[in-house]
Amino acid sequence: RPCRVLDLSFNLLKSVPDGLEHLKSLRTAYFVQNRISKISGLEAVSTSLRSLELGGNKIRVRYGLTYLCSPAESFHASDPSAH
């Protein structure tokens, strides 16, 4: 059964974990309330990911998120400078 939603909130993660390229059907990812400061490594799921929840992290740097820019898709982060 394909994984469409991944919730790794409240896990003290410092970065987006490796291996997301294996989740070909991933549509929503939650990384809320971790210790993530740099977003990268999401290019592998860029064709399927539609919602990325990052509230409660201190995002300073982000790479490869241009595919989440259409009005029907969302990128949520607690740091206003991350948008």
mmCIF file of C-alpha atoms in Angstrom:
data_model
loop_
_atom_site.group_PDB
_atom_site.id
_atom_site.type_symbol
_atom_site.label_atom_id
_atom_site.label_comp_id
_atom_site.label_asym_id
_atom_site.label_seq_id
_atom_site.Cartn_x
_atom_site.Cartn_y
_atom_site.Cartn_z
ATOM 1 C CA ARG A 1 0.000 0.000 0.000
ATOM 2 C CA PRO A 2 1.519 3.350 -1.015
ATOM 3 C CA CYS A 3 2.390 5.903 1.667
ATOM 4 C CA ARG A 4 0.557 9.158 0.926
ATOM 5 C CA VAL A 5 0.950 10.877 4.306
ATOM 6 C CA LEU A 6 4.103 10.915 6.429
ATOM 7 C CA ASP A 7 4.020 12.430 9.917
ATOM 8 C CA LEU A 8 7.398 12.803 11.617
ATOM 9 C CA SER A 9 6.341 15.631 13.911
ATOM 10 C CA PHE A 10 7.771 15.985 17.438
ATOM 11 C CA ASN A 11 10.845 13.832 16.772
ATOM 12 C CA LEU A 12 13.710 16.309 17.357
ATOM 13 C CA LEU A 13 14.801 15.932 13.722
ATOM 14 C CA LYS A 14 17.544 18.314 12.613
ATOM 15 C CA SER A 15 16.934 17.737 8.912
ATOM 16 C CA VAL A 16 14.522 16.124 6.512
ATOM 17 C CA PRO A 17 15.392 12.409 6.614
ATOM 18 C CA ASP A 18 17.031 10.557 3.744
ATOM 19 C CA GLY A 19 15.093 7.909 1.863
ATOM 20 C CA LEU A 20 12.046 9.914 0.840
ATOM 21 C CA GLU A 21 12.785 8.982 -2.765
ATOM 22 C CA HIS A 22 11.270 5.571 -1.990
ATOM 23 C CA LEU A 23 7.887 7.164 -1.187
ATOM 24 C CA LYS A 24 6.733 7.710 -4.769
ATOM 25 C CA SER A 25 3.101 8.420 -3.756
ATOM 26 C CA LEU A 26 3.841 10.849 -0.899
ATOM 27 C CA ARG A 27 1.388 13.783 -1.036
ATOM 28 C CA THR A 28 1.589 15.285 2.468
ATOM 29 C CA ALA A 29 4.544 15.441 4.860
ATOM 30 C CA TYR A 30 4.441 16.733 8.433
ATOM 31 C CA PHE A 31 7.699 17.733 10.116
ATOM 32 C CA VAL A 32 6.087 19.948 12.780
ATOM 33 C CA GLN A 33 7.906 20.916 16.017
ATOM 34 C CA ASN A 34 11.298 19.464 15.197
ATOM 35 C CA ARG A 35 14.691 21.204 15.095
ATOM 36 C CA ILE A 36 14.919 21.568 11.345
ATOM 37 C CA SER A 37 16.750 24.692 10.170
ATOM 38 C CA LYS A 38 17.535 23.740 6.564
ATOM 39 C CA ILE A 39 15.113 22.224 4.078
ATOM 40 C CA SER A 40 16.610 20.108 1.326
ATOM 41 C CA GLY A 41 16.323 16.588 -0.006
ATOM 42 C CA LEU A 42 12.716 16.888 -1.151
ATOM 43 C CA GLU A 43 13.473 16.943 -4.853
ATOM 44 C CA ALA A 44 12.910 13.169 -5.024
ATOM 45 C CA VAL A 45 9.221 13.583 -4.111
ATOM 46 C CA SER A 46 8.685 16.802 -6.059
ATOM 47 C CA THR A 47 6.239 15.227 -8.513
ATOM 48 C CA SER A 48 3.896 13.873 -5.831
ATOM 49 C CA LEU A 49 4.298 16.129 -2.748
ATOM 50 C CA ARG A 50 1.534 18.733 -2.467
ATOM 51 C CA SER A 51 1.607 19.808 1.182
ATOM 52 C CA LEU A 52 4.608 20.276 3.455
ATOM 53 C CA GLU A 53 3.974 21.205 7.089
ATOM 54 C CA LEU A 54 6.983 22.649 8.944
ATOM 55 C CA GLY A 55 5.465 24.711 11.758
ATOM 56 C CA GLY A 56 7.535 25.041 14.909
ATOM 57 C CA ASN A 57 10.904 24.746 13.173
ATOM 58 C CA LYS A 58 13.420 27.538 12.700
ATOM 59 C CA ILE A 59 13.844 27.357 8.955
ATOM 60 C CA ARG A 60 16.773 29.425 7.749
ATOM 61 C CA VAL A 61 17.628 27.842 4.399
ATOM 62 C CA ARG A 62 15.450 26.063 1.869
ATOM 63 C CA TYR A 63 16.324 24.377 -1.403
ATOM 64 C CA GLY A 64 14.207 22.793 -4.108
ATOM 65 C CA LEU A 65 10.765 23.913 -2.951
ATOM 66 C CA THR A 66 9.722 25.756 -6.106
ATOM 67 C CA TYR A 67 7.371 22.903 -7.021
ATOM 68 C CA LEU A 68 5.160 23.814 -4.026
ATOM 69 C CA CYS A 69 4.309 27.263 -5.342
ATOM 70 C CA SER A 70 0.952 26.884 -7.082
ATOM 71 C CA PRO A 71 -2.198 28.086 -5.249
ATOM 72 C CA ALA A 72 -3.505 24.525 -4.928
ATOM 73 C CA GLU A 73 -0.389 23.415 -3.089
ATOM 74 C CA SER A 74 0.978 24.520 0.237
ATOM 75 C CA PHE A 75 4.156 25.156 2.162
ATOM 76 C CA HIS A 76 3.706 26.042 5.830
ATOM 77 C CA ALA A 77 6.497 27.139 8.140
ATOM 78 C CA SER A 78 6.551 29.066 11.378
ATOM 79 C CA ASP A 79 9.312 31.399 10.224
ATOM 80 C CA PRO A 80 7.860 34.096 7.910
ATOM 81 C CA SER A 81 11.235 34.586 6.220
ATOM 82 C CA ALA A 82 11.048 31.000 4.901
ATOM 83 C CA HIS A 83 8.264 31.825 2.401
#
